[in-house]
Structure formats: structure tokens, C-alpha cells
mmCIF file of C-alpha atoms and ligand atoms in Angstrom:
data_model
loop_
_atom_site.group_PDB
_atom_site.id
_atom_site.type_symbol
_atom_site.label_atom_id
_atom_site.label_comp_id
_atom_site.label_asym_id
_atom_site.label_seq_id
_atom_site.Cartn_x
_atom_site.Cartn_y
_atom_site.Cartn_z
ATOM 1 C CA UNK A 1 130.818 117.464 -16.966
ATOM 2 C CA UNK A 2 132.806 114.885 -15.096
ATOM 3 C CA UNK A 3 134.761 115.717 -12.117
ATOM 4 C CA UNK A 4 138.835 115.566 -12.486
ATOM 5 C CA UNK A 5 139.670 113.054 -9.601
ATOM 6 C CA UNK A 6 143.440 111.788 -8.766
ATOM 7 C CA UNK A 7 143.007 109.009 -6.790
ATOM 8 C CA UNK A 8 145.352 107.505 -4.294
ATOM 9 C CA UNK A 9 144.726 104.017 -3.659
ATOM 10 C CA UNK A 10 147.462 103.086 -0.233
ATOM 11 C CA UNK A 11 146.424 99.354 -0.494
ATOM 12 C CA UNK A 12 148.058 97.292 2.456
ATOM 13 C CA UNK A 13 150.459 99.504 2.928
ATOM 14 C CA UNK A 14 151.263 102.265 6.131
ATOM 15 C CA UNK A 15 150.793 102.662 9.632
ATOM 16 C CA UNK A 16 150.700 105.735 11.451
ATOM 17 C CA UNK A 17 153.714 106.975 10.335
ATOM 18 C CA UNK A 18 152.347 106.912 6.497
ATOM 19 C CA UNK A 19 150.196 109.779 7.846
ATOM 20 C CA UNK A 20 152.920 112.270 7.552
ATOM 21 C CA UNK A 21 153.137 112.046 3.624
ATOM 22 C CA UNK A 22 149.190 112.722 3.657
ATOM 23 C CA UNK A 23 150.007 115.822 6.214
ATOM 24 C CA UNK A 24 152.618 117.317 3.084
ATOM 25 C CA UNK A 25 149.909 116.142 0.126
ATOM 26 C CA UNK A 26 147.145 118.390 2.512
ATOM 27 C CA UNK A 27 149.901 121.018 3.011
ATOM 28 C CA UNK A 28 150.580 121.608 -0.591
ATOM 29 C CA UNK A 29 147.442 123.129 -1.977
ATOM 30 C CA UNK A 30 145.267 121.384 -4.349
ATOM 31 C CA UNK A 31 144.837 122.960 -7.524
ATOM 32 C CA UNK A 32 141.099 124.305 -8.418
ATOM 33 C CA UNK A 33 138.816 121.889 -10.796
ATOM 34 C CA UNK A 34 140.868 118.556 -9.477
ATOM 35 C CA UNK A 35 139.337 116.558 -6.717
ATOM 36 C CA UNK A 36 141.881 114.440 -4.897
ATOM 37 C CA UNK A 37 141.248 111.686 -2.916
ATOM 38 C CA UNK A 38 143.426 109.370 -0.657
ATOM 39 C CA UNK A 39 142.440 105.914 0.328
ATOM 40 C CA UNK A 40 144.568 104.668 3.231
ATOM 41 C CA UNK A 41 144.140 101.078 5.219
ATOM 42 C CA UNK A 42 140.778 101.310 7.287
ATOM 43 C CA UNK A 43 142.616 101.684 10.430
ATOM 44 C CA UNK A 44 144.317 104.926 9.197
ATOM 45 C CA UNK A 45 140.929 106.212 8.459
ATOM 46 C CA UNK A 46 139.731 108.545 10.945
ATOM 47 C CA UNK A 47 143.113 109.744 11.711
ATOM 48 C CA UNK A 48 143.892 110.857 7.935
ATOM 49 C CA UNK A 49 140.538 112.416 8.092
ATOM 50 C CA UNK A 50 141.106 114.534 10.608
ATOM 51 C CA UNK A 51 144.586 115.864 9.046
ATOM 52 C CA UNK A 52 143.260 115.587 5.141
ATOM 53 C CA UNK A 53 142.185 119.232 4.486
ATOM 54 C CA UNK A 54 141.046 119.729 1.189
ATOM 55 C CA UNK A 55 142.307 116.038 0.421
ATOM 56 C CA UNK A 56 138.895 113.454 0.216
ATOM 57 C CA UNK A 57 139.548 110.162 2.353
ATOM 58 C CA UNK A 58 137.924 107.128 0.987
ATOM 59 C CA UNK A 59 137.763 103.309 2.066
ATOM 60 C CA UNK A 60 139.133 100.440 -0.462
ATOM 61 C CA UNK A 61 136.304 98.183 0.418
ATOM 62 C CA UNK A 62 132.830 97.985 2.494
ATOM 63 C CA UNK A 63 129.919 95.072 2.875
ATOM 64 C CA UNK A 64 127.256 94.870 0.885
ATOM 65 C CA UNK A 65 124.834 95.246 4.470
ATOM 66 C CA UNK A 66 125.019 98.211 6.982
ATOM 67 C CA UNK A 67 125.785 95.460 9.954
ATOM 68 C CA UNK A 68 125.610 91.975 11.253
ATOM 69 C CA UNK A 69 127.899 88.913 11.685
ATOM 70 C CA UNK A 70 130.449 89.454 9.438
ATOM 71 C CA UNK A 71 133.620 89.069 10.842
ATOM 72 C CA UNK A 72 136.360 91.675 9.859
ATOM 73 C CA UNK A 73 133.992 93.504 7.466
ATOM 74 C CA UNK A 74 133.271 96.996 7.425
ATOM 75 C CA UNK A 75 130.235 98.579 6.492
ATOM 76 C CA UNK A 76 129.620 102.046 4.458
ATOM 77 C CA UNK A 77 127.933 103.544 7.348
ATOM 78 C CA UNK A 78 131.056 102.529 9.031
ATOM 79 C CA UNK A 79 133.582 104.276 6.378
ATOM 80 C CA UNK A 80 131.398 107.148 6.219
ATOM 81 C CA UNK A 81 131.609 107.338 10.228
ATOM 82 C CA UNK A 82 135.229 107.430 10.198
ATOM 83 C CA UNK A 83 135.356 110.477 7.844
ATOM 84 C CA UNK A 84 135.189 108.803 4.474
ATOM 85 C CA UNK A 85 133.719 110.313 1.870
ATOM 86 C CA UNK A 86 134.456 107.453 -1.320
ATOM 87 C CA UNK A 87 135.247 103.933 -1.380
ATOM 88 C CA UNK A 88 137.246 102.220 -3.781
ATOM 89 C CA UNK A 89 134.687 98.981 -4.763
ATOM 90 C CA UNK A 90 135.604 95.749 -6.726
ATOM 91 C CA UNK A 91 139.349 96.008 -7.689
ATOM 92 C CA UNK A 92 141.316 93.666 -9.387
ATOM 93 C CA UNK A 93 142.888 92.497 -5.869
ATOM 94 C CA UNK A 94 139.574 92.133 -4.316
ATOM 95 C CA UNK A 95 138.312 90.358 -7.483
ATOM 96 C CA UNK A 96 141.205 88.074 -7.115
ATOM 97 C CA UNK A 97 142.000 87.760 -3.551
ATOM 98 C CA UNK A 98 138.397 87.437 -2.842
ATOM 99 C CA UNK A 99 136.297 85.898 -5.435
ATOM 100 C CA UNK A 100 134.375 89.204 -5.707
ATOM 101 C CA UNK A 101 131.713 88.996 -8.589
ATOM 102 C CA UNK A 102 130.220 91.806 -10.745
ATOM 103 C CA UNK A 103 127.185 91.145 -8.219
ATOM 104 C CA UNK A 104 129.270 91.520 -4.973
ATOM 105 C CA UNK A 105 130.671 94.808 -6.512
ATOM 106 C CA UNK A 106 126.767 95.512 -7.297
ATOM 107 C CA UNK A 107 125.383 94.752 -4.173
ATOM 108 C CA UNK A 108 128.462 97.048 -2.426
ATOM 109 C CA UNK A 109 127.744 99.895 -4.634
ATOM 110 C CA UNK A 110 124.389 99.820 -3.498
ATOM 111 C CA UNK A 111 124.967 100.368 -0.049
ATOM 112 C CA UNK A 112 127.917 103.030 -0.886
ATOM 113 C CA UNK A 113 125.075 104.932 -2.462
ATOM 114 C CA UNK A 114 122.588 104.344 0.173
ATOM 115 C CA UNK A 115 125.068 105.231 2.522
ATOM 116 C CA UNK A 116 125.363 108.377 0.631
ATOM 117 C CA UNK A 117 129.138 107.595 -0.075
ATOM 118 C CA UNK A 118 130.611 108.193 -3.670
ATOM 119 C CA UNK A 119 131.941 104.754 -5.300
ATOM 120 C CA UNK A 120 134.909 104.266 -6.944
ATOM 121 C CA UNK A 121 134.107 101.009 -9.356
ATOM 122 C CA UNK A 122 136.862 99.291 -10.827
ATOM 123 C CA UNK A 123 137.109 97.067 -14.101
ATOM 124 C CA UNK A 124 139.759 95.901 -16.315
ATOM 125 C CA UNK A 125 140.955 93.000 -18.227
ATOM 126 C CA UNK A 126 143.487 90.255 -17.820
ATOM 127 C CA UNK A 127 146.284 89.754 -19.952
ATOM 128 C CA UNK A 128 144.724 86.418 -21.680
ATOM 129 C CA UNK A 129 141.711 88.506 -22.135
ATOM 130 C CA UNK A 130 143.711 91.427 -24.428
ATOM 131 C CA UNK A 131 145.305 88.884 -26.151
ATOM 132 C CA UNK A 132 142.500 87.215 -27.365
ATOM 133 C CA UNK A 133 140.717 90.508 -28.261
ATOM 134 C CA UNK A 134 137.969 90.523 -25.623
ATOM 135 C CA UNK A 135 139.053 93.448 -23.718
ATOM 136 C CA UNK A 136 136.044 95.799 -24.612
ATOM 137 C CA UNK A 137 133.314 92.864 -23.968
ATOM 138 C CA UNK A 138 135.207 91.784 -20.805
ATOM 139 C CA UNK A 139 135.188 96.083 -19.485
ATOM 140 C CA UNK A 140 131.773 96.759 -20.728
ATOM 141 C CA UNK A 141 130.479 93.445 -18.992
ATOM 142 C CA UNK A 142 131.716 94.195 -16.201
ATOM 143 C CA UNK A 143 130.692 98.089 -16.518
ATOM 144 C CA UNK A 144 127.145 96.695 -17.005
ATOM 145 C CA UNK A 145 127.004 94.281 -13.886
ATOM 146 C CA UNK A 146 129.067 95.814 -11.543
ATOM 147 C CA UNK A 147 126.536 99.400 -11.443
ATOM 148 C CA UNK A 148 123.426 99.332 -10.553
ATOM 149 C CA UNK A 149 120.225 101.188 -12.012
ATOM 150 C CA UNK A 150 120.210 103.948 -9.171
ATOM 151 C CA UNK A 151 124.036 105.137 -10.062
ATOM 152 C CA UNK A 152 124.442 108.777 -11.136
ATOM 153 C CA UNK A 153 128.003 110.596 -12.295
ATOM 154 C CA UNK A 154 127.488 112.149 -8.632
ATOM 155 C CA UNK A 155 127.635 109.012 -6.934
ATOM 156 C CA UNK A 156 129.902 106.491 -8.785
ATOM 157 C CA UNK A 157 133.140 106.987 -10.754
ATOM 158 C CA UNK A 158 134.760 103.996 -12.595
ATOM 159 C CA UNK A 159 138.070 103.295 -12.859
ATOM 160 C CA UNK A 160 139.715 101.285 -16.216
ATOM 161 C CA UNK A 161 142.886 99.262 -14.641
ATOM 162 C CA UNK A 162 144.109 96.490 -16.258
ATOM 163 C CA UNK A 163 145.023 93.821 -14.904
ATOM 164 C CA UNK A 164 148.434 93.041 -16.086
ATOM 165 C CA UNK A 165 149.310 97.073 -15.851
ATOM 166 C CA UNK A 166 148.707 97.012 -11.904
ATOM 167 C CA UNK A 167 152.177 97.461 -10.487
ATOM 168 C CA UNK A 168 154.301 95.923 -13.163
ATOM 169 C CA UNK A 169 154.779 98.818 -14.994
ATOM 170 C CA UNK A 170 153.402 97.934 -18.066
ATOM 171 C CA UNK A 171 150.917 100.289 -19.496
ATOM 172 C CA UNK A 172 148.676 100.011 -22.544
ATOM 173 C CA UNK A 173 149.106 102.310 -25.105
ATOM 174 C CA UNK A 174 147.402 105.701 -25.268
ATOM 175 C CA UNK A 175 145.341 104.428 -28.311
ATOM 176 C CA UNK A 176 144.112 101.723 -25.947
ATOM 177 C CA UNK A 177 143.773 103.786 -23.321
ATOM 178 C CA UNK A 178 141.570 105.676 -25.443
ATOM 179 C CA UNK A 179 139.707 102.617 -27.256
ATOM 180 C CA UNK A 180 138.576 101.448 -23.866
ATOM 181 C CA UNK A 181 137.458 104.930 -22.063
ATOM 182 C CA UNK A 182 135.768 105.912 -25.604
ATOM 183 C CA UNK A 183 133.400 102.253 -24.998
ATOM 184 C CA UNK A 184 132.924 102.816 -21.397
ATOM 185 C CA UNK A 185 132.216 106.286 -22.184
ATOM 186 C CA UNK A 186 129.447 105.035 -24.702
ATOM 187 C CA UNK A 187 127.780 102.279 -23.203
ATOM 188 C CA UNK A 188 127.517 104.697 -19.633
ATOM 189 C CA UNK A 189 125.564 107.086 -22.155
ATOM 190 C CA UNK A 190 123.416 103.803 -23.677
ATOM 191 C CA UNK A 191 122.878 103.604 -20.255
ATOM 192 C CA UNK A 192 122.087 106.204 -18.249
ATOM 193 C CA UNK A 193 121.421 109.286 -20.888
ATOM 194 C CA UNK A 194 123.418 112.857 -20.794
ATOM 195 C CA UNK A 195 124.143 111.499 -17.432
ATOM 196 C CA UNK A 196 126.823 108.961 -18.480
ATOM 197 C CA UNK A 197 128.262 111.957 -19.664
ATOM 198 C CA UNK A 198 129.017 113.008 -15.701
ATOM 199 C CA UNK A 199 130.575 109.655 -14.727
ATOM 200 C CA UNK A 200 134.338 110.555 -13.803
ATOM 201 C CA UNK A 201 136.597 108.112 -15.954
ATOM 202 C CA UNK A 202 139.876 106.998 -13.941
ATOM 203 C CA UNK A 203 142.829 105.491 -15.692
ATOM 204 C CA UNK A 204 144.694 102.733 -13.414
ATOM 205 C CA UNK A 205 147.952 100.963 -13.376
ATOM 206 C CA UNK A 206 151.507 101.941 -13.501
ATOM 207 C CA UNK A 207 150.662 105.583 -12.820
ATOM 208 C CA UNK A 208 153.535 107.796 -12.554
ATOM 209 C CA UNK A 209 154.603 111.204 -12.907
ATOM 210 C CA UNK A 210 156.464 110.703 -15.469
ATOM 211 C CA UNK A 211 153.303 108.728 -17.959
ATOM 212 C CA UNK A 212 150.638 111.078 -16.252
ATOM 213 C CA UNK A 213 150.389 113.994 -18.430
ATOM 214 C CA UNK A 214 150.242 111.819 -21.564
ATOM 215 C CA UNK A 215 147.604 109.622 -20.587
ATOM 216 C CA UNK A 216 144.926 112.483 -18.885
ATOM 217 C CA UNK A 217 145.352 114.130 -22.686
ATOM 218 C CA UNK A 218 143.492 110.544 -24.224
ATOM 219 C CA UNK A 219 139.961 111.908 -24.568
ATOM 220 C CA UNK A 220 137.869 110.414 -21.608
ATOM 221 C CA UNK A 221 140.461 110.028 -18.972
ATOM 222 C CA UNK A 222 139.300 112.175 -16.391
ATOM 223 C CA UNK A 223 141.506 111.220 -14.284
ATOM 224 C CA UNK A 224 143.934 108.106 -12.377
ATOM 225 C CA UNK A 225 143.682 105.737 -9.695
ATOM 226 C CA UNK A 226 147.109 105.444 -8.866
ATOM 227 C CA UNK A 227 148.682 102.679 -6.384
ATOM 228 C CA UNK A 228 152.431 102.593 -5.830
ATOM 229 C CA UNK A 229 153.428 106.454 -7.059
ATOM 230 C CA UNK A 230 150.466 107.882 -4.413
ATOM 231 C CA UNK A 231 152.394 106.343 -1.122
ATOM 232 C CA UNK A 232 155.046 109.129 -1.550
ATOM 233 C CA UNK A 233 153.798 113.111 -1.548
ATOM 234 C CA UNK A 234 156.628 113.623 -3.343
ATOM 235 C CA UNK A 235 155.743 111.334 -6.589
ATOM 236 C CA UNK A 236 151.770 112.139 -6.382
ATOM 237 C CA UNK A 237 151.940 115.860 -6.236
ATOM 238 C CA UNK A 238 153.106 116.245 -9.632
ATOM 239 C CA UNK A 239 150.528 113.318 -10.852
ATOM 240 C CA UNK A 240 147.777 115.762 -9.702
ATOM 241 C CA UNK A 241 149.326 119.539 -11.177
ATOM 242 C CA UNK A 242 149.709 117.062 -14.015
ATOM 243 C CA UNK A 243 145.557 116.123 -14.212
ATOM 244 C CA UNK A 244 145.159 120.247 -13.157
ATOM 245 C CA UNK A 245 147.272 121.235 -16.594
ATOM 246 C CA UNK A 246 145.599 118.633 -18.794
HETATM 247 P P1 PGA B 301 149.740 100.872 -9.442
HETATM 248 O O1 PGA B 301 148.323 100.380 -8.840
HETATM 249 O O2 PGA B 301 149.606 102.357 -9.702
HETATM 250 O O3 PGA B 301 150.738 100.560 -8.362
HETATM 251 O O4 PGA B 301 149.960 100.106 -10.690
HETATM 252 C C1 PGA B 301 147.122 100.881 -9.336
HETATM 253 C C2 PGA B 301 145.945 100.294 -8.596
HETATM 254 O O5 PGA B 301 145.952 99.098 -8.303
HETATM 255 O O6 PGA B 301 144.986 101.013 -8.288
#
């Protein structure tokens, strides 16, 4: 059975003073069968570690190797150090921003793994890619290269964000919603047996209280990865009694 997981992804966003909505999200107890899991900038790592409680602390990036010359990189040993426990791994920013490839996101979950961290692998499609109808080839491709052999549902989660429904508010409807998770779903099965069964399934993009309940009822959302309404305690509380109820 996959885990629920509401996932808080901080991006570039807080300084120490962000840690006092983490300090209310720890304070207001997590409900039973729903993992959540906050991932602040590195910096804010340790320190939201030590404050998280129940809450899981994860990393939005690592290295594909433990250490060496690589300026401003940080490694998985590093994260896991720091009181990490996940790492967010190939997201549509990095994939942008940084020219990250299916392999880069490969090689990283790799060392998550080895590092005995849980990755959180991201895929999704552009908006020139829905509207040509490639969407499930583009998600499944990337589903293919961006896991490698060795990844269990205990040590990888994926996360479906579209592109074009990061932080625009736009979100695809629940019957695409569905469409997608229902392929990734199968082809993790194709894959890796009954254990594709145990991969968590995050939905991403435009997240909000208000959307959440709705979209954990499409069958293989097991969850969100949730950007702008998980910087505020206030809007990601009821995002998580939402996955709890669903
Ligand atoms: P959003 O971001 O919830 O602000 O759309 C989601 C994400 O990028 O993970």
C-alpha cells in the first residue's frame, strides 16, 4: 500500500524567520496514516530538523557523488547529516533552471538511495506537450529514465506536476489527473511487480486547500507536492486533514 505523503516543497523562499510557521505545522498534530514532509532551503535544514517533530524534513536537490569539487553542491550524505530524511529530485525548476536530464535525476536518485534517503522524483509535461497529446509518453518517459532499477515504493515516491500548473493556478482536470496517475501507476507495476503498487503517487501544482480534497479522491493520488499554499501553516494544515479524510 502506498504511503499518504503531503509534501511541502519551500523552494527559494524563507530565512530563519520561516521557521516559525514549521514550529505551528509541528505543533498541530499530524493526523495518523499521513506522512508529512517539509522541504525548506538547505540552509534552514538542520534548524527545521531540530524543531520538526513528527513533520519529515527533506532537501530539494543533492549531487549525484557523495563529495568532491563541486562548488555549491550538496551531497545526500550531506542532507541526510543535516537531519533530512527525503529529497525532492529533478523538478520542473531544476529541469529548467539547470538543464537537468532524466539521467542527472537518475544518477541523483541513486545516491539518495545509497545514501539511504527516500526520493521524491518529479515529472510532468509542458503545455506544448498536452496540447499536442504527448502528455502520457512525455510522463512515462520520463518515469522510465529518471528511476533506476534498484528503486522500491520504500525508497522513491514520484510526483506528477505539470508544468504549466506550477504556480499559475491552473490545474488539469480531475479526469486528467486521473489519466496520468492511472499510466504512471501501470507502467511502475510493468516495472517493478506488486511493488509499483507501493510507490506513493504525489499530485503537484496549484495545490490549495480549497482543490485538495477533490483531487486526493482521483484514484492514484496518494498524495500532493504542494509549493506556494505549504509556506503558510495556516493554508497547509487543512491540505493535509484534507489527504487524512480522503
Ligand atoms: P505550486 O508549486 O503548488 O506553487 O504550484 C508546486 C511545486 O512546484 O512543487
Amino acid at each position: 500500500m502506498p504511503r499518504k505523503i503531503a509534501a511541502g516543497n519551500w523552494k527559494m523562499n524563507g530565512t530563519s524567520a520561516a521557521l516559525a510557521e514549521l514550529e505551528t505545522l509541528a505543533g498541530s498534530s499530524v493526523p495518523d496514516g499521513v506522512d508529512v514532509l517539509i522541504c525548506p532551503p538547505t540552509p534552514l535544514i538542520s534548524r527545521a530538523a531540530a524543531i520538526a517533530g513528527t513533520v519529515n524534513i527533506g532537501g530539494q536537490d543533492c549531487h549525484a557523488k557523495t563529495s568532491g569539487a563541486h562548488t555549491g553542491d550538496v551531497s545526500a550524505e550531506m542532507l541526510l547529516d543535516a537531519g533530512a530524511g527525503y529529497v525532492i529530485l529533478g523538478h520542473s525548476e531544476r529541469r529548467s533552471d539547470h538543464a537537468e536530464t532524466d539521467a542527472d535525476v537518475c544518477a541523483k536518485t541513486l545516491a539518495t538511495i545509497a545514501a539511504g534517503l527516500i526520493a521524491v522524483v518529479c515529472v510532468g509535461e509542458t503545455l506544448d506537450e498536452r496540447d499536442t497529446g504527448e502528455t502520457l509518453q512525455v510522463v512515462c518517459g520520463q518515469l522510465a529514465a529518471s528511476l533506476p532499477d534498484n528503486a522500491t515504493g520504500a525508497t522513491c515516491i514520484v510526483a506528477y506536476e505539470p508544468v504549466w500548473a506550477i504556480g499559475t493556478g491552473k490545474v488539469p482536470t480531475l479526469t486528467q489527473i486521473g489519466e496520468v496517475h492511472d499510466a504512471m501507476r501501470t507502467a511502475l507495476v510493468a516495472r517493478f511487480g506488486d511493488d509499483g503498487e507501493n510507490f506513493s503517487l504525489l499530485y503537484g501544482g496549484s495545490v490549495k486547500a480549497s482543490n485538495a480534497a477533490e483531487i486526493f479522491d482521483v484514484s492514484n493520488v496518494d498524495g500532493a507536492l504542494v509549493g506556494g499554499a505549504s509556506l503558510k501553516a495556516a493554508d497547509f494544515v487543512p491540505i493535509i486533514a484534507a489527504l487524512a479524510a480522503s
